[in-house]
Short mmCIF file of C-alpha atoms and ligand atoms in Angstrom, two decimals:
data_model
loop_
_atom_site.label_atom_id
_atom_site.label_comp_id
_atom_site.label_asym_id
_atom_site.label_seq_id
_atom_site.Cartn_x
_atom_site.Cartn_y
_atom_site.Cartn_z
CA MET A 1 0.00 0.00 0.00
CA PHE A 2 1.54 3.30 -1.01
CA LYS A 3 1.08 6.24 1.30
CA LYS A 4 2.10 9.54 -0.20
CA THR A 5 2.29 13.09 1.00
CA LEU A 6 1.56 15.60 -1.76
CA SER A 7 2.38 19.28 -1.30
CA ILE A 8 -0.16 21.32 -3.23
CA GLY A 9 -0.53 25.06 -2.64
CA ASP A 10 -0.92 25.68 1.09
CA SER A 11 -1.59 22.03 1.87
CA GLN A 12 0.02 18.66 2.49
CA PHE A 13 -2.31 15.88 1.46
CA HIS A 14 -1.95 12.41 2.86
CA VAL A 15 -3.06 10.03 0.11
CA ILE A 16 -3.16 6.26 -0.32
CA ASP A 17 -2.48 5.24 -3.92
CA HIS A 18 -2.78 1.48 -4.22
CA GLY A 19 -3.35 -1.07 -6.97
CA GLN A 20 -3.66 -0.93 -10.72
CA GLY A 21 -6.59 -0.67 -13.07
CA PRO A 22 -9.33 1.89 -13.62
CA PRO A 23 -8.90 4.68 -11.04
CA LEU A 24 -11.32 4.71 -8.13
CA LEU A 25 -11.37 7.75 -5.86
CA LEU A 26 -12.65 7.09 -2.31
CA VAL A 27 -13.76 10.25 -0.48
CA HIS A 28 -14.58 10.10 3.22
CA GLY A 29 -17.49 11.65 5.11
CA PHE A 30 -17.58 14.40 7.72
CA PRO A 31 -15.63 14.74 9.99
CA LEU A 32 -13.80 11.47 9.37
CA ASN A 33 -10.75 10.46 7.35
CA GLN A 34 -9.47 7.85 4.91
CA SER A 35 -9.44 5.13 7.60
CA MET A 36 -13.22 4.82 7.25
CA TRP A 37 -12.43 2.93 4.01
CA LYS A 38 -10.15 0.44 5.76
CA PHE A 39 -12.22 -2.58 4.66
CA GLN A 40 -12.33 -1.44 1.03
CA ILE A 41 -8.84 -0.25 0.08
CA SER A 42 -6.98 -3.57 -0.33
CA LYS A 43 -10.05 -5.35 -1.62
CA PHE A 44 -10.78 -2.83 -4.38
CA ALA A 45 -7.05 -2.47 -5.18
CA LYS A 46 -7.09 -6.02 -6.60
CA THR A 47 -8.86 -4.70 -9.68
CA HIS A 48 -8.59 -0.89 -9.45
CA ARG A 49 -6.13 1.87 -8.76
CA VAL A 50 -7.53 3.07 -5.44
CA ILE A 51 -6.84 6.70 -4.57
CA CYS A 52 -7.92 7.56 -1.07
CA PRO A 53 -7.02 10.97 0.37
CA ASP A 54 -7.62 12.64 3.69
CA LEU A 55 -9.43 15.87 2.78
CA ALA A 56 -7.71 19.15 3.74
CA GLY A 57 -7.71 19.54 7.53
CA PHE A 58 -8.93 15.98 8.20
CA GLY A 59 -6.88 12.93 9.20
CA LEU A 60 -3.23 13.61 8.43
CA SER A 61 -3.80 16.22 5.70
CA GLN A 62 -2.89 19.71 6.74
CA CYS A 63 -3.74 23.09 5.28
CA ASP A 64 -3.13 26.71 6.27
CA GLN A 65 -6.58 27.80 5.14
CA PRO A 66 -9.60 25.68 6.14
CA ARG A 67 -11.82 25.02 3.10
CA ALA A 68 -14.84 27.33 3.07
CA THR A 69 -16.87 25.49 0.42
CA LEU A 70 -17.35 21.96 -0.86
CA GLN A 71 -16.26 23.23 -4.26
CA ASN A 72 -12.86 23.97 -2.66
CA HIS A 73 -12.60 20.31 -1.64
CA ALA A 74 -13.56 19.26 -5.20
CA GLU A 75 -10.77 21.50 -6.54
CA ASP A 76 -8.32 19.84 -4.13
CA LEU A 77 -9.35 16.42 -5.41
CA SER A 78 -8.84 17.48 -9.00
CA GLN A 79 -5.36 18.75 -8.10
CA ILE A 80 -4.54 15.54 -6.25
CA LEU A 81 -5.43 13.54 -9.38
CA ASP A 82 -3.23 15.82 -11.48
CA ALA A 83 -0.34 15.52 -9.01
CA LEU A 84 -0.65 11.72 -9.21
CA ASN A 85 -0.71 11.96 -12.99
CA VAL A 86 -4.07 10.19 -13.25
CA GLN A 87 -5.03 10.59 -16.88
CA GLU A 88 -7.98 8.24 -17.07
CA ARG A 89 -11.44 9.25 -15.85
CA VAL A 90 -12.11 8.18 -12.26
CA ILE A 91 -15.02 6.45 -10.62
CA PHE A 92 -15.90 8.84 -7.80
CA CYS A 93 -17.02 7.02 -4.65
CA GLY A 94 -18.00 9.38 -1.82
CA LEU A 95 -19.80 8.87 1.47
CA SER A 96 -22.18 11.50 2.79
CA MET A 97 -20.15 14.76 2.72
CA GLY A 98 -17.85 12.90 0.28
CA GLY A 99 -20.95 12.43 -1.88
CA TYR A 100 -21.91 16.12 -1.63
CA ILE A 101 -18.38 16.90 -2.84
CA GLY A 102 -18.96 14.36 -5.63
CA TRP A 103 -21.84 16.41 -7.07
CA GLU A 104 -19.52 19.47 -7.15
CA PHE A 105 -16.76 17.39 -8.73
CA TRP A 106 -19.17 16.20 -11.44
CA LYS A 107 -20.35 19.77 -12.04
CA HIS A 108 -16.87 21.26 -12.39
CA TYR A 109 -14.84 18.35 -13.78
CA PRO A 110 -17.25 16.22 -15.86
CA GLU A 111 -14.34 15.27 -18.11
CA LYS A 112 -12.62 13.59 -15.16
CA ILE A 113 -15.42 11.28 -14.11
CA SER A 114 -16.52 7.90 -15.55
CA GLY A 115 -18.92 6.79 -12.83
CA ILE A 116 -20.29 7.62 -9.39
CA VAL A 117 -20.84 5.56 -6.26
CA ALA A 118 -22.95 7.71 -3.95
CA CYS A 119 -22.91 6.19 -0.46
CA ASN A 120 -25.26 7.34 2.30
CA THR A 121 -25.60 10.74 0.74
CA ARG A 122 -28.20 13.02 -0.81
CA ALA A 123 -28.49 15.65 -3.53
CA ALA A 124 -30.62 18.15 -1.58
CA ASN A 125 -29.01 20.86 0.51
CA ASP A 126 -29.85 21.70 4.13
CA SER A 127 -33.20 22.94 5.36
CA PRO A 128 -32.90 26.37 7.06
CA GLU A 129 -33.13 24.67 10.50
CA VAL A 130 -30.31 22.24 9.76
CA ALA A 131 -28.17 25.01 8.27
CA ARG A 132 -28.70 27.10 11.43
CA ALA A 133 -27.80 24.19 13.68
CA ARG A 134 -24.58 23.67 11.73
CA LEU A 135 -23.55 27.29 12.29
CA ILE A 136 -24.16 26.93 16.03
CA SER A 137 -22.12 23.72 16.01
CA ALA A 138 -19.33 25.43 14.01
CA LYS A 139 -19.07 28.20 16.63
CA SER A 140 -18.90 25.72 19.49
CA ILE A 141 -16.26 23.57 17.73
CA PHE A 142 -14.23 26.67 17.07
CA LYS A 143 -14.33 27.57 20.76
CA THR A 144 -14.07 24.21 22.48
CA GLY A 145 -12.77 21.67 19.93
CA THR A 146 -14.26 18.53 18.45
CA GLN A 147 -14.78 16.41 21.56
CA VAL A 148 -18.46 17.22 22.11
CA LEU A 149 -19.23 16.70 18.42
CA ALA A 150 -17.44 13.34 18.55
CA GLN A 151 -19.57 12.16 21.45
CA GLN A 152 -22.80 13.44 19.90
CA MET A 153 -22.16 12.26 16.38
CA ALA A 154 -20.47 8.86 16.69
CA PRO A 155 -23.53 6.98 18.04
CA ARG A 156 -25.80 8.51 15.35
CA LEU A 157 -23.58 7.29 12.53
CA ILE A 158 -23.89 3.57 13.12
CA TYR A 159 -26.50 0.95 13.70
CA GLY A 160 -24.46 -1.69 15.45
CA LYS A 161 -25.07 -5.21 16.63
CA PRO A 162 -23.63 -7.00 18.44
CA GLN A 163 -22.88 -4.38 21.06
CA GLU A 164 -19.15 -5.16 21.02
CA LEU A 165 -18.86 -4.29 17.33
CA LYS A 166 -20.85 -1.14 17.90
CA THR A 167 -18.54 -0.08 20.71
CA SER A 168 -15.35 -0.71 18.75
CA ILE A 169 -16.57 1.19 15.66
CA GLN A 170 -17.83 4.00 17.86
CA SER A 171 -14.51 4.49 19.59
CA ALA A 172 -12.67 4.44 16.23
CA LEU A 173 -15.07 7.14 15.04
CA GLU A 174 -14.54 9.26 18.14
CA GLN A 175 -10.78 9.05 17.55
CA MET A 176 -11.16 10.09 13.90
CA ILE A 177 -13.34 13.05 14.83
CA GLU A 178 -11.13 14.20 17.70
CA SER A 179 -8.00 14.01 15.53
CA ALA A 180 -9.38 16.38 12.86
CA SER A 181 -8.42 20.03 13.01
CA PRO A 182 -11.20 21.95 14.85
CA GLU A 183 -10.89 24.85 12.38
CA SER A 184 -11.43 22.50 9.43
CA VAL A 185 -14.31 20.69 11.13
CA ALA A 186 -15.99 24.04 11.88
CA ALA A 187 -15.35 25.14 8.28
CA GLY A 188 -16.85 21.82 7.09
CA GLN A 189 -20.10 22.58 8.93
CA VAL A 190 -20.25 26.03 7.34
CA ALA A 191 -19.39 24.61 3.89
CA MET A 192 -22.15 21.99 4.14
CA SER A 193 -24.67 24.59 5.36
CA THR A 194 -24.13 26.68 2.21
CA ARG A 195 -23.82 23.86 -0.32
CA HIS A 196 -25.76 23.78 -3.57
CA ASP A 197 -28.94 21.84 -3.98
CA ALA A 198 -27.80 19.33 -6.60
CA THR A 199 -31.25 17.79 -7.20
CA SER A 200 -31.76 19.62 -10.51
CA TRP A 201 -28.34 18.36 -11.70
CA LEU A 202 -29.27 14.68 -11.34
CA PRO A 203 -31.15 14.25 -14.68
CA MET A 204 -28.03 15.60 -16.46
CA ILE A 205 -25.65 13.05 -14.96
CA ASP A 206 -24.93 10.68 -17.81
CA CYS A 207 -22.36 8.38 -16.25
CA PRO A 208 -23.31 5.07 -14.57
CA THR A 209 -24.22 5.74 -10.94
CA LEU A 210 -24.78 3.47 -7.98
CA PHE A 211 -26.45 4.70 -4.79
CA VAL A 212 -25.72 2.63 -1.69
CA GLY A 213 -27.92 3.23 1.35
CA GLY A 214 -28.14 1.74 4.83
CA GLN A 215 -31.36 0.16 6.07
CA TYR A 216 -31.23 2.08 9.36
CA ASP A 217 -29.50 5.27 8.22
CA GLN A 218 -31.02 8.11 10.29
CA ILE A 219 -29.07 10.85 8.50
CA THR A 220 -29.67 9.97 4.84
CA THR A 221 -32.67 7.70 4.52
CA ALA A 222 -32.84 4.85 2.05
CA GLN A 223 -36.09 6.35 0.72
CA GLU A 224 -34.47 9.68 -0.12
CA MET A 225 -31.55 7.93 -1.83
CA SER A 226 -33.88 5.77 -3.87
CA ASN A 227 -35.77 8.93 -4.95
CA ASN A 228 -32.46 10.53 -5.98
CA ALA A 229 -31.48 7.44 -7.99
CA ALA A 230 -34.79 7.60 -9.90
CA LEU A 231 -33.79 11.05 -11.24
CA ILE A 232 -30.55 9.87 -12.88
CA PRO A 233 -31.05 8.08 -16.22
CA ASN A 234 -28.41 5.38 -15.62
CA ALA A 235 -28.58 4.82 -11.87
CA GLN A 236 -29.38 2.00 -9.51
CA PHE A 237 -30.02 1.94 -5.78
CA VAL A 238 -29.09 -0.80 -3.35
CA GLU A 239 -29.97 -0.93 0.31
CA ILE A 240 -27.52 -2.64 2.66
CA GLN A 241 -29.32 -4.54 5.42
CA GLY A 242 -28.28 -4.01 9.03
CA ALA A 243 -26.31 -0.82 8.37
CA GLY A 244 -26.74 2.77 9.52
CA HIS A 245 -24.97 5.76 7.98
CA LEU A 246 -21.56 4.11 7.56
CA THR A 247 -22.31 1.09 5.38
CA PRO A 248 -18.67 0.46 4.29
CA LEU A 249 -17.55 0.15 7.93
CA GLU A 250 -20.63 -1.51 9.35
CA GLN A 251 -21.37 -4.13 6.68
CA PRO A 252 -18.14 -4.33 4.67
CA GLU A 253 -18.88 -7.69 3.05
CA SER A 254 -22.25 -6.76 1.62
CA PHE A 255 -21.01 -3.28 0.74
CA ASN A 256 -17.93 -4.62 -1.08
CA THR A 257 -19.93 -7.25 -2.97
CA ARG A 258 -22.49 -4.75 -4.25
CA VAL A 259 -19.91 -2.11 -5.17
CA LEU A 260 -17.61 -4.63 -6.88
CA GLU A 261 -20.54 -5.92 -8.94
CA PHE A 262 -21.05 -2.37 -10.15
CA LEU A 263 -17.34 -1.64 -10.70
CA ASN A 264 -16.86 -4.84 -12.67
CA SER A 265 -20.03 -4.43 -14.70
CA THR A 266 -19.96 -3.91 -18.45
CA HIS A 267 -20.24 -0.13 -18.00
CA PHE A 268 -16.58 0.01 -17.06
CA ARG A 269 -15.01 -2.70 -19.23
CA ARG A 270 -11.98 -1.33 -21.01
CA PRO A 271 -11.80 -2.00 -24.75
CA GLN A 272 -9.52 -5.05 -25.45
C1 MLT B 301 -21.28 12.89 6.90
O1 MLT B 301 -21.32 11.71 7.25
O2 MLT B 301 -20.47 13.29 6.04
C2 MLT B 301 -22.23 13.87 7.54
O3 MLT B 301 -23.15 13.17 8.33
C3 MLT B 301 -22.92 14.70 6.50
C4 MLT B 301 -23.89 15.68 7.07
O4 MLT B 301 -23.73 16.11 8.23
O5 MLT B 301 -24.81 16.08 6.34
#
């Protein structure tokens, strides 16, 4: 597994670049880091070139200027692909905030994308109440750090049984959240609160798209994801049983099977 540090502008990006084949970009959710894909990286690298960064200010990636918009994160991803000399179109696989960034990436870099895997995410933007709550949360994170957010958020992200599994995932999540830079986490809340509503973009997305939802996801419901999938001409929706908001971590086997079926489907066969 190749771990790289890329210096781009004001930032040092920590990126895993592993395997060979069609490029697959894995983009983590808020306020996590690349380790949320720990059950996918080696598995998908058997058939794909897996590129898995920590976004600016999260995990081990550092930046002087926290990113104020999700478009800024999409720009970073485009620059990371350029720095890694990725010339082929990528399959963009993002979870939740990673998925919101995916819509921006599609909007601004359609020539760089061959397919989308939208995990536990949605196209709509925040309601005014949710946007307000994010700004309150951003202020508190700025003042007191990420600890309270970690304790509030980690249990909401997963539906776990047995209890032991739930506890171990939850403590890994708390560690991920507490290790992120408070300024970047606060900026992430602000960026999500002002993000575009991508619903009207969906009918224009002409690359193959797979939506993966969790049966018990409280944050992005399976119903909403299935409605989003119906708006994209070439999209399918699968629901992973027994998972909450973090299907790749909670139900890695079912998640990997369904995503690999999609990745290895005829849509992405290279010409011989
Ligand atoms: C995430 O998992 O990225 C967040 O739950 C997204 C959100 O807060 O809308």
